[in-house]
MMTF fields as JSON, N, C-alpha, C and O atoms, coordinates in Angstrom:
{
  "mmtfVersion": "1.0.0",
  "mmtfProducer": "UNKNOWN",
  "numBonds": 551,
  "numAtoms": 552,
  "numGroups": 138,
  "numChains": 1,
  "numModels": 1,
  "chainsPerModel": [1],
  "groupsPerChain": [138],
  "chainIdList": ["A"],
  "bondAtomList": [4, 2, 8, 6, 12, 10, 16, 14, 20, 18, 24, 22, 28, 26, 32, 30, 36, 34, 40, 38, 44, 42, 48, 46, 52, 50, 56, 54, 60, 58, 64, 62, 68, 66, 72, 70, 76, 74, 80, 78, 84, 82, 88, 86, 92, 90, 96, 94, 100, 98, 104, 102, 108, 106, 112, 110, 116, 114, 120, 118, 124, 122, 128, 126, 132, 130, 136, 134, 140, 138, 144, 142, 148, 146, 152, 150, 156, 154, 160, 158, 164, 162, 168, 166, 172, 170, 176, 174, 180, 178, 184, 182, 188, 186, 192, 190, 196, 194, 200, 198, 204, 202, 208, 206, 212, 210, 216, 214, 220, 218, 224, 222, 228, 226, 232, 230, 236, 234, 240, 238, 244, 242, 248, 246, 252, 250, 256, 254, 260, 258, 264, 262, 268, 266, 272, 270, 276, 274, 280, 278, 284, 282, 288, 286, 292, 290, 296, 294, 300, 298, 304, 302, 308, 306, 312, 310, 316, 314, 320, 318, 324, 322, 328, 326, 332, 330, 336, 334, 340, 338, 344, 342, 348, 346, 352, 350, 356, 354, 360, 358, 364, 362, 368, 366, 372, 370, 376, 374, 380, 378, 384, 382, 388, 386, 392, 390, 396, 394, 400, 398, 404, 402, 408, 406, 412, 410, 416, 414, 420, 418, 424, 422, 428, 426, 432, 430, 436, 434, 440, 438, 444, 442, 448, 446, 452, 450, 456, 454, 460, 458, 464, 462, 468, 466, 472, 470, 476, 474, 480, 478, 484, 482, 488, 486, 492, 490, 496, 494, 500, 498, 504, 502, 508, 506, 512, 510, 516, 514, 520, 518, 524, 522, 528, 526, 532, 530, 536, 534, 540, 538, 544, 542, 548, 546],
  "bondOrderList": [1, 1, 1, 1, 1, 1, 1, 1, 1, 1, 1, 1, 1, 1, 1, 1, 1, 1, 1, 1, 1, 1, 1, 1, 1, 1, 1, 1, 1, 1, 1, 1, 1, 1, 1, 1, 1, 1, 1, 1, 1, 1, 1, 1, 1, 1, 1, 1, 1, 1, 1, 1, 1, 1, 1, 1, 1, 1, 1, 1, 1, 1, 1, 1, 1, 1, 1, 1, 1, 1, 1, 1, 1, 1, 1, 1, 1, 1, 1, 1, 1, 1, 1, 1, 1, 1, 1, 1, 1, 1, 1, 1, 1, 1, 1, 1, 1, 1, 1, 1, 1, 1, 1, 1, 1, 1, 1, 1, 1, 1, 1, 1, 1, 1, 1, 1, 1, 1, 1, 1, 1, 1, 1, 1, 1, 1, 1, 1, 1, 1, 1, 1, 1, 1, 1, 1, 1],
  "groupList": [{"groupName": "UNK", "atomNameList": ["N", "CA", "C", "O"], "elementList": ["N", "C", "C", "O"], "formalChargeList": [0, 0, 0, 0], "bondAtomList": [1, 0, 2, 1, 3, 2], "bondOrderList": [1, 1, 2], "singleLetterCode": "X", "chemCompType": "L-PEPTIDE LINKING"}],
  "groupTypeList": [0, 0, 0, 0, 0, 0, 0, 0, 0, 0, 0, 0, 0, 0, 0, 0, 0, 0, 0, 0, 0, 0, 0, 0, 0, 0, 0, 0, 0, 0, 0, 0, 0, 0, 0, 0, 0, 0, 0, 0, 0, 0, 0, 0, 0, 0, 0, 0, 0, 0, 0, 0, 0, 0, 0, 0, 0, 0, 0, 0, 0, 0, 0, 0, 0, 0, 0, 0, 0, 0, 0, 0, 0, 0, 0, 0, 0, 0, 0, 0, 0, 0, 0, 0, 0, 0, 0, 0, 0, 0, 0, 0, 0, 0, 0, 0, 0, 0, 0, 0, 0, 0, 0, 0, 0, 0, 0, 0, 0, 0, 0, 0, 0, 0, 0, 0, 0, 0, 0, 0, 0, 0, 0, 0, 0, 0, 0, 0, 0, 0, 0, 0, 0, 0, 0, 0, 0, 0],
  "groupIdList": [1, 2, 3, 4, 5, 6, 7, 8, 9, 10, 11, 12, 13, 14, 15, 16, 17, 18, 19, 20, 21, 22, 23, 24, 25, 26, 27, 28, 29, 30, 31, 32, 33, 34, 35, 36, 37, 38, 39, 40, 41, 42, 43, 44, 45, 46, 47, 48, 49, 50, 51, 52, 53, 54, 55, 56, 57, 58, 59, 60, 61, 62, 63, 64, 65, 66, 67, 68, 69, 70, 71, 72, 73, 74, 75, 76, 77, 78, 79, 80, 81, 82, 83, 84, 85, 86, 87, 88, 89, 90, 91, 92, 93, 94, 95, 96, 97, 98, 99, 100, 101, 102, 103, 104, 105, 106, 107, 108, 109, 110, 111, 112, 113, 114, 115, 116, 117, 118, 119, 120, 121, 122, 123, 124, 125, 126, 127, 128, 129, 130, 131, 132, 133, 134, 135, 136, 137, 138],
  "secStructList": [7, 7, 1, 7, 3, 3, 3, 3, 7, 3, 3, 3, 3, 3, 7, 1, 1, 7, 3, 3, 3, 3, 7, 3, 3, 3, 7, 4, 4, 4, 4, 1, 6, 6, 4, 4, 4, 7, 1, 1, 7, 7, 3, 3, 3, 7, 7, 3, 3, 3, 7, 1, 1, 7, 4, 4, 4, 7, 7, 6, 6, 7, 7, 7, 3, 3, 3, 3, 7, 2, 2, 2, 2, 2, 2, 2, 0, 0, 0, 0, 0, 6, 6, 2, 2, 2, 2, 2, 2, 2, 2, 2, 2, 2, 2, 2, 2, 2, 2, 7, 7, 2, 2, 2, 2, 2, 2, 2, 2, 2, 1, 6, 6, 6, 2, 2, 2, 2, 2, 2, 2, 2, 6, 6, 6, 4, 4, 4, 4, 6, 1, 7, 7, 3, 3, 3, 7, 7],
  "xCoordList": [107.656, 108.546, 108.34, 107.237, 109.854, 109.36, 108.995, 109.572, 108.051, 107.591, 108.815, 108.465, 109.583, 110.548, 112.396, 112.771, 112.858, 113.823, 114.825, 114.557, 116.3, 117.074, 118.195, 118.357, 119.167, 120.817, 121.332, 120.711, 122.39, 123.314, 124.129, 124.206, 124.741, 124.964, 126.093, 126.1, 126.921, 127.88, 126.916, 126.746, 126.544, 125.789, 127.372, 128.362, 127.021, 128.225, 128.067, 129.161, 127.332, 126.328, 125.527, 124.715, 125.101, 123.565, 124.086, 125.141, 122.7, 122.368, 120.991, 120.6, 119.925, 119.39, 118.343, 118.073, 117.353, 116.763, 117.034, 116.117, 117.805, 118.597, 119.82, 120.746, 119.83, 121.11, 121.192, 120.378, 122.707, 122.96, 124.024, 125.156, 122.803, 124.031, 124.235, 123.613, 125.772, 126.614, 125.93, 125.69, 125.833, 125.332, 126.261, 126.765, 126.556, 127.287, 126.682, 126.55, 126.3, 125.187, 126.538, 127.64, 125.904, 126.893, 126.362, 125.266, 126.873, 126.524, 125.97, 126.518, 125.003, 124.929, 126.001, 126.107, 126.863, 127.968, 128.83, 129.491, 128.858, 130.41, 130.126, 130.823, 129.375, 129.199, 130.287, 130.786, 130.403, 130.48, 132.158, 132.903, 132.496, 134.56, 135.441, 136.656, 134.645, 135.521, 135.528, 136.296, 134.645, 134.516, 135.565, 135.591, 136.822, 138.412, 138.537, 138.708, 138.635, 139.037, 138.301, 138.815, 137.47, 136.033, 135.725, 135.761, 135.492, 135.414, 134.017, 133.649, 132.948, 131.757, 131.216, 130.286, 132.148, 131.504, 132.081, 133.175, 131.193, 131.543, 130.196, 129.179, 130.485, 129.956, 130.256, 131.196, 129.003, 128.882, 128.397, 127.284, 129.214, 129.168, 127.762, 127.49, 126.975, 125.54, 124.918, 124.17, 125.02, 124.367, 123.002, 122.346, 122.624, 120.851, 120.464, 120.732, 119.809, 119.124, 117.894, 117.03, 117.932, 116.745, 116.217, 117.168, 115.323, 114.648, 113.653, 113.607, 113.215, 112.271, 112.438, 111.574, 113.733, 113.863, 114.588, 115.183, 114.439, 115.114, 116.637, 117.17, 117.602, 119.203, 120.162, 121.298, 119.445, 119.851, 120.564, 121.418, 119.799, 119.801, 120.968, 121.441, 121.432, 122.479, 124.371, 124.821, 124.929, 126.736, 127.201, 126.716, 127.923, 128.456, 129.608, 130.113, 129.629, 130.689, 129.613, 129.992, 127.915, 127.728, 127.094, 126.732, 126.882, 126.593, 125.027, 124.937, 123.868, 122.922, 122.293, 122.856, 120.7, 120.004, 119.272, 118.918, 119.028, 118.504, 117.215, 117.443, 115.94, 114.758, 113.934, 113.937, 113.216, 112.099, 110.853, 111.184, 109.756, 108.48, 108.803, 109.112, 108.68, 108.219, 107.138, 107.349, 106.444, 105.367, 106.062, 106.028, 107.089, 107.335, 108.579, 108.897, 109.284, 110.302, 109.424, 109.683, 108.216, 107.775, 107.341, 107.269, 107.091, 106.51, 107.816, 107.869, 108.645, 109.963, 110.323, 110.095, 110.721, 110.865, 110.087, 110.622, 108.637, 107.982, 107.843, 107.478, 108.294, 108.758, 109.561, 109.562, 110.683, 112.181, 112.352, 113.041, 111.484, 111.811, 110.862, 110.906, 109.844, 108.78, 107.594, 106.645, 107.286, 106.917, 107.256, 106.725, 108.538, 109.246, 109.801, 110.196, 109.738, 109.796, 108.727, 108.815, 107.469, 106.451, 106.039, 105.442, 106.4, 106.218, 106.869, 106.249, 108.29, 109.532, 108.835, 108.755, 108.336, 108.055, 106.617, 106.526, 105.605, 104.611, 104.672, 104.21, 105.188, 105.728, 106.84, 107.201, 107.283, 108.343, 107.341, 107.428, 106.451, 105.989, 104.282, 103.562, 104.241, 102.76, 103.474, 102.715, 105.014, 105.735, 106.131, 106.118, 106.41, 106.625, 105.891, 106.135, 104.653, 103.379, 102.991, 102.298, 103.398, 102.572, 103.615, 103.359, 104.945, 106.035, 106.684, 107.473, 106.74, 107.14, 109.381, 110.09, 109.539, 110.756, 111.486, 110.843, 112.669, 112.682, 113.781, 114.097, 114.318, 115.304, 114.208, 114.294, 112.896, 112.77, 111.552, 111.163, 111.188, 110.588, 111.475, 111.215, 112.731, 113.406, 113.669, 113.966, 113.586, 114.199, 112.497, 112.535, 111.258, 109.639, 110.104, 111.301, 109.96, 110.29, 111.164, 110.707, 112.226, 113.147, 112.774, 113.197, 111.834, 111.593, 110.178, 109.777, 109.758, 108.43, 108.786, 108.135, 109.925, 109.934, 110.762, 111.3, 110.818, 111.193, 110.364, 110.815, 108.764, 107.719, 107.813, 108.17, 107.264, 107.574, 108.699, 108.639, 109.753, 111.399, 110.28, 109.452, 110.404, 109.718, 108.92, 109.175, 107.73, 106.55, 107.321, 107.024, 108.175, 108.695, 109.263, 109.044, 110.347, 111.234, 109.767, 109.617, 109.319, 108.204, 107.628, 107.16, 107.468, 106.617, 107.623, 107.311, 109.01, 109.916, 110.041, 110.649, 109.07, 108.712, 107.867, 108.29, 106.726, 105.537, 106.554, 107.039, 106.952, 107.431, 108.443, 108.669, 109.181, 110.284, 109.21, 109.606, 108.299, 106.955, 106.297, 105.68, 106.431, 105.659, 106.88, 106.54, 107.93, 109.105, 109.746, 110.947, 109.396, 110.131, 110.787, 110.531, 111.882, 113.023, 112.867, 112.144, 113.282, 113.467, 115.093, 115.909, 115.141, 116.44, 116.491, 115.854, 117.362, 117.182, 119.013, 119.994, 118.977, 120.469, 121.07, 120.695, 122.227, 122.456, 123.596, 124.085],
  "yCoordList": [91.909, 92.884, 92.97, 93.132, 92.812, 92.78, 94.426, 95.302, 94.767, 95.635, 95.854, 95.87, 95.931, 96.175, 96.567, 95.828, 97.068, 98.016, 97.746, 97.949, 97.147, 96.3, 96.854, 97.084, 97.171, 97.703, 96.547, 96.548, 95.724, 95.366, 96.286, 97.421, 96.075, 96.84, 96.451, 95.293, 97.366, 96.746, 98.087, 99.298, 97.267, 97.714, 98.145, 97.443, 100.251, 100.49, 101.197, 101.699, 101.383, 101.283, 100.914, 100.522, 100.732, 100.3, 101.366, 101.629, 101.804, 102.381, 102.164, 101.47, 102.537, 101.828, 101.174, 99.978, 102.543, 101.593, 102.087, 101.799, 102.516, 102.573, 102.101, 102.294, 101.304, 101.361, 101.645, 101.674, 101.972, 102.78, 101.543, 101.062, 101.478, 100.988, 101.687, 102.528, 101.023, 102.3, 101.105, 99.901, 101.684, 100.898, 101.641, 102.671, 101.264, 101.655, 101.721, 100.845, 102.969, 103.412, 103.474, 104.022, 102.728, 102.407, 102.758, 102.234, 103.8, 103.841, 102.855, 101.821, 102.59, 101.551, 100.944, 99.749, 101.929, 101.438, 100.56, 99.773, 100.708, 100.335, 98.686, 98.157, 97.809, 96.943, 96.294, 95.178, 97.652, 97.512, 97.289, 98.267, 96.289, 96.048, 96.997, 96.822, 98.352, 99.363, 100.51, 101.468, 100.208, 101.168, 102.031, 103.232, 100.679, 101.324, 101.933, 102.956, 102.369, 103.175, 104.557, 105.401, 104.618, 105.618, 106.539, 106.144, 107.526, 108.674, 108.589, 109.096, 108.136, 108.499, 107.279, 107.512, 105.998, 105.007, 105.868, 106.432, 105.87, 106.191, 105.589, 105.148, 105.701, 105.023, 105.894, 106.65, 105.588, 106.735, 106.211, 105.694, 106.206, 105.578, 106.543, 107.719, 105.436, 106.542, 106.026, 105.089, 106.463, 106.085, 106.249, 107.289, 105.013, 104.832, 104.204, 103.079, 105.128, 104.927, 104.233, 104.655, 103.029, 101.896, 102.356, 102.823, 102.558, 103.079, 101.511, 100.587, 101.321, 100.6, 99.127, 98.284, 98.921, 97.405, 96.507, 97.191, 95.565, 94.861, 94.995, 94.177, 95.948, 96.263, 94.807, 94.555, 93.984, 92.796, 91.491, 90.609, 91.986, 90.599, 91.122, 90.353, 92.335, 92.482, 92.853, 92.79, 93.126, 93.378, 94.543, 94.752, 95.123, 96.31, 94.978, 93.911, 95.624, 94.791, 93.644, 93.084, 93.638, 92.337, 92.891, 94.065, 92.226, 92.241, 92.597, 92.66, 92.818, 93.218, 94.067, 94.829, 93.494, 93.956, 95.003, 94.622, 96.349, 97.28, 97.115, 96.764, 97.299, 96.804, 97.896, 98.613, 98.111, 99.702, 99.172, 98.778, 99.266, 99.114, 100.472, 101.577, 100.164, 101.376, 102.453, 103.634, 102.252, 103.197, 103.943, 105.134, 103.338, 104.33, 105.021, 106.174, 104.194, 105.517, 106.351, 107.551, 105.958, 107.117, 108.574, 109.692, 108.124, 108.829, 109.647, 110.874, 109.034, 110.203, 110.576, 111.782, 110.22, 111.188, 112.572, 113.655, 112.265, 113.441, 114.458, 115.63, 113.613, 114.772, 115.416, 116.602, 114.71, 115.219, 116.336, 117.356, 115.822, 116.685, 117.698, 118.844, 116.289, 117.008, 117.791, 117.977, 118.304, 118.884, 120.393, 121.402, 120.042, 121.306, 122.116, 123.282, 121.307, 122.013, 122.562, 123.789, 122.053, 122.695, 123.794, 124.727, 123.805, 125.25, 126.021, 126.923, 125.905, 126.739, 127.341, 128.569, 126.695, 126.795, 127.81, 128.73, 127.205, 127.893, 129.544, 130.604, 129.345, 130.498, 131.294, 132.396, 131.01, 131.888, 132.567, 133.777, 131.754, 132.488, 133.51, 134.356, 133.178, 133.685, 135.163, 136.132, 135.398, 136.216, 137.271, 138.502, 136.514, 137.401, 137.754, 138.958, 137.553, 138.113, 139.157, 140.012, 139.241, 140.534, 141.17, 142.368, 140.939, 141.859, 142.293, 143.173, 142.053, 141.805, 142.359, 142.984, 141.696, 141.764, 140.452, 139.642, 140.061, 138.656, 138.291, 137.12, 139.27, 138.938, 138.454, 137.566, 139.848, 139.686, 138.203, 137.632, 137.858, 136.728, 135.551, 134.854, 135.582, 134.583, 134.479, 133.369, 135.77, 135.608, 134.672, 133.88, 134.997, 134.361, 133.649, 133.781, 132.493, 131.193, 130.683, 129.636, 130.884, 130.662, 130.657, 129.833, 131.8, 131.7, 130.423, 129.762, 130.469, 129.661, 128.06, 127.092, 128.174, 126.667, 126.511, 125.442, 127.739, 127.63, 126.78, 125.994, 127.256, 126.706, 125.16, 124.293, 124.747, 123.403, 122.235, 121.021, 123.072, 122.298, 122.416, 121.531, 123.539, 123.508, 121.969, 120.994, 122.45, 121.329, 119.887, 119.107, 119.598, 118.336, 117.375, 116.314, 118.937, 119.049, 118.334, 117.146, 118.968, 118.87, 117.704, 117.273, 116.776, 115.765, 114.948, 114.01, 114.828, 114.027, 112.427, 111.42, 112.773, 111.468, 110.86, 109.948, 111.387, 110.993, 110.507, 109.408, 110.92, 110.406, 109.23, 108.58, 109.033, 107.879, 106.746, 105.744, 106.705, 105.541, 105.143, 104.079, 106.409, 106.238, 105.673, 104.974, 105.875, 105.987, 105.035, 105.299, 103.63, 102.244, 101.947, 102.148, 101.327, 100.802, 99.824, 99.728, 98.692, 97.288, 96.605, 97.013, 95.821, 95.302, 93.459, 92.864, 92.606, 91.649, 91.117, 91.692, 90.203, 89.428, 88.882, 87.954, 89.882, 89.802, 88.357, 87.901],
  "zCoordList": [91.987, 92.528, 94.035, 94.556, 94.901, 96.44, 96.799, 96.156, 97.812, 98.522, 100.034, 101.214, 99.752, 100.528, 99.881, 98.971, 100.102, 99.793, 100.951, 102.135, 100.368, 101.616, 101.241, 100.042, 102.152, 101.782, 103.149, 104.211, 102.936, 103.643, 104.442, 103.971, 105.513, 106.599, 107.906, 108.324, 108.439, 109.557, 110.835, 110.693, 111.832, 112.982, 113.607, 113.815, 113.885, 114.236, 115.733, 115.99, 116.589, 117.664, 118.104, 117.266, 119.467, 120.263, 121.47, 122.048, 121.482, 122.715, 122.834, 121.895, 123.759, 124.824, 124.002, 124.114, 122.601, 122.317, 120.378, 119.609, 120.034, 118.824, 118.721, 119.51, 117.473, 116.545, 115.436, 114.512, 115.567, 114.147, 113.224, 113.258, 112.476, 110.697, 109.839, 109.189, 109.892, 108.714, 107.035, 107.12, 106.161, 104.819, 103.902, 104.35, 102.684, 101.564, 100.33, 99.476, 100.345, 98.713, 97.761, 97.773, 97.071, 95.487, 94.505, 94.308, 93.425, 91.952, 91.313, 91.695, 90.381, 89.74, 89.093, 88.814, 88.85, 87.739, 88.237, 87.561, 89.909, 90.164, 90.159, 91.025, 89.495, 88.975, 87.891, 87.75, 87.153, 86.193, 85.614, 85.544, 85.33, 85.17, 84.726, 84.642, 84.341, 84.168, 85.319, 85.406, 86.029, 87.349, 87.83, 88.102, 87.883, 88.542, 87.569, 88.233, 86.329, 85.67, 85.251, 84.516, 85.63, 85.656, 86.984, 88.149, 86.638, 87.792, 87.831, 88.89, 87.092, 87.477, 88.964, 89.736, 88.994, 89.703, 91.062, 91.051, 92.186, 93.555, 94.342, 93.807, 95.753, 97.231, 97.977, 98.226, 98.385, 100.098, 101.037, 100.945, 102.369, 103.224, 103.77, 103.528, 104.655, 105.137, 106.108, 105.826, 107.565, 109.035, 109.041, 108.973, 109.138, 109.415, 110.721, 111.143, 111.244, 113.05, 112.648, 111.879, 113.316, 113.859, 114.808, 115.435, 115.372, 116.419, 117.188, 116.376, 118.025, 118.657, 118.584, 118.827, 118.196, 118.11, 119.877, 120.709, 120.002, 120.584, 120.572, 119.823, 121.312, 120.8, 121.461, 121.059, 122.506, 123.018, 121.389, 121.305, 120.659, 119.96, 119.057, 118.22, 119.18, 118.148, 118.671, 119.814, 117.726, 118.55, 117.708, 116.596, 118.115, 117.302, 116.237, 116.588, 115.081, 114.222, 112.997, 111.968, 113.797, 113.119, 111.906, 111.985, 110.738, 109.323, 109.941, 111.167, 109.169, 109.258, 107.832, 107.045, 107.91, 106.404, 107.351, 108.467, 106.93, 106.609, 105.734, 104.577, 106.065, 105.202, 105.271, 106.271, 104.312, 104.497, 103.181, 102.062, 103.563, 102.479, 101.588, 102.034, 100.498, 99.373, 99.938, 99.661, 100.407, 101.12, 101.609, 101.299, 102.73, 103.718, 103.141, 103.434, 102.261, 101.472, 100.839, 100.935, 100.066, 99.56, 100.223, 99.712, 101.516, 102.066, 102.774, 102.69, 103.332, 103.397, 102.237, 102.154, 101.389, 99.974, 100.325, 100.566, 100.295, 99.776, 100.957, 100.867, 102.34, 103.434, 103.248, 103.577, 102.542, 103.064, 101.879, 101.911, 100.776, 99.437, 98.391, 97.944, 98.305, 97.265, 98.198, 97.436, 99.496, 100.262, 100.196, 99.731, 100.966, 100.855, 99.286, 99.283, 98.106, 96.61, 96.602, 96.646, 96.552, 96.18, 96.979, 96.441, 98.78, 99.145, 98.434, 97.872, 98.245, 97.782, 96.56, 96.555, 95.558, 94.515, 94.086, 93.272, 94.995, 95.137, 95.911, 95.488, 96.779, 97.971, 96.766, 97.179, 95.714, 95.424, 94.116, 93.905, 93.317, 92.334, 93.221, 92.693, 94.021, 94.664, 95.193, 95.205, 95.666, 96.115, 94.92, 94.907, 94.139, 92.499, 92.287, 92.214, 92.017, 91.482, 92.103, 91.549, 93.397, 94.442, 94.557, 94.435, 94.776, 94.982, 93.86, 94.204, 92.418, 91.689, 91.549, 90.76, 92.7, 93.08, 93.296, 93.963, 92.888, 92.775, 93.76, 93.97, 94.321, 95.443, 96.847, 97.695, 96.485, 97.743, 97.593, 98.612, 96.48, 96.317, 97.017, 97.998, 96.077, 96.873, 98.269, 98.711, 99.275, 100.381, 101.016, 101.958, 100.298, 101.337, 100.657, 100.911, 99.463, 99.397, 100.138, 100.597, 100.51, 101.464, 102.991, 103.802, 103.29, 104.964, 105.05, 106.008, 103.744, 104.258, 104.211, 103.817, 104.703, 104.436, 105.874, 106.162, 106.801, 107.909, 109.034, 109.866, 108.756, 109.833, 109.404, 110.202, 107.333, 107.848, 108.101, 107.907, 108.61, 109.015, 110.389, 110.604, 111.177, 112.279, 112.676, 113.382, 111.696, 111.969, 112.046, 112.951, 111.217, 111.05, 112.547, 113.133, 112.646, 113.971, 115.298, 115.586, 115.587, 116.413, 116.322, 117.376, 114.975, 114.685, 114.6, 113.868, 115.124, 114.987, 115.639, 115.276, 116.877, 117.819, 116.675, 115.965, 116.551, 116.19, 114.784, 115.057, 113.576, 112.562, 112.433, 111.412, 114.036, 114.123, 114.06, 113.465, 114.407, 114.488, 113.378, 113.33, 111.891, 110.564, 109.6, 108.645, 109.752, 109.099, 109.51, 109.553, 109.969, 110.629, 109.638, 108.451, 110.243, 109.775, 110.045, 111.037, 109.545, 110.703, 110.3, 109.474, 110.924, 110.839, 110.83, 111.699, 109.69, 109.757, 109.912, 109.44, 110.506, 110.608, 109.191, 108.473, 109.053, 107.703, 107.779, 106.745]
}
């Protein structure tokens, strides 16, 4: 099994030292010969910023692979998602227990997940560097 995770891609900017490819996330289904007739098959178009590459070697318009290690999706996953559940989650029953009010539980699960958007925001340089993208000539 490869250690890398690839979507095909049309490079739809460069600027100085990012570009942006547009990629097309597809259902599994829409594979599948009944797709046109099926409401569940759909695609979503979705802009992904390259950061730190060489923008010389590429053209707006050209085909291009999108590549990411499993590590490092895992590791945005659990920024982008399973981080912030488990404050939500933890922060909402630790709030019930002492307040035993559930609006106002919900409103601290809800604010405590303000600082780490914050923290993130702040660590955003530092994370464009953990979170590489790379880009290959598709």
């Amino acid at each position: 099994m490869s250690n890398k995770i690839k979507h095909s891609g049309i490079v739809k900017s460069i600027s100085h030292h990012c570009i942006t490819v547009q990629i097309v996330q597809t259902a599994a289904c829409t594979a599948c010969q009944a797709a046109a007739h099926c409401h569940a098959a759909e695609s979503k178009e979705k802009l992904i910023k390259v950061y730190g590459i060489d923008t010389g070697k590429y053209r707006i318009g050209e085909s291009v692979i999108v590549c990411i290690t499993r590590s490092v999706a895992r590791l945005a996953v659990w920024l982008g998602f399973g981080i912030p559940f488990l404050i939500l989650v933890v922060s909402l029953f630790a709030a019930a227990g002492i307040t035993h009010h559930e609006g106002l539980s919900a409103m601290v699960g809800l604010l405590m997940l303000v600082p780490y958007y914050a923290l993130l925001y702040l660590l955003r340089d530092h994370l464009k560097t953990r979170l590489y993208v790379s880009l290959a000539p598709g």
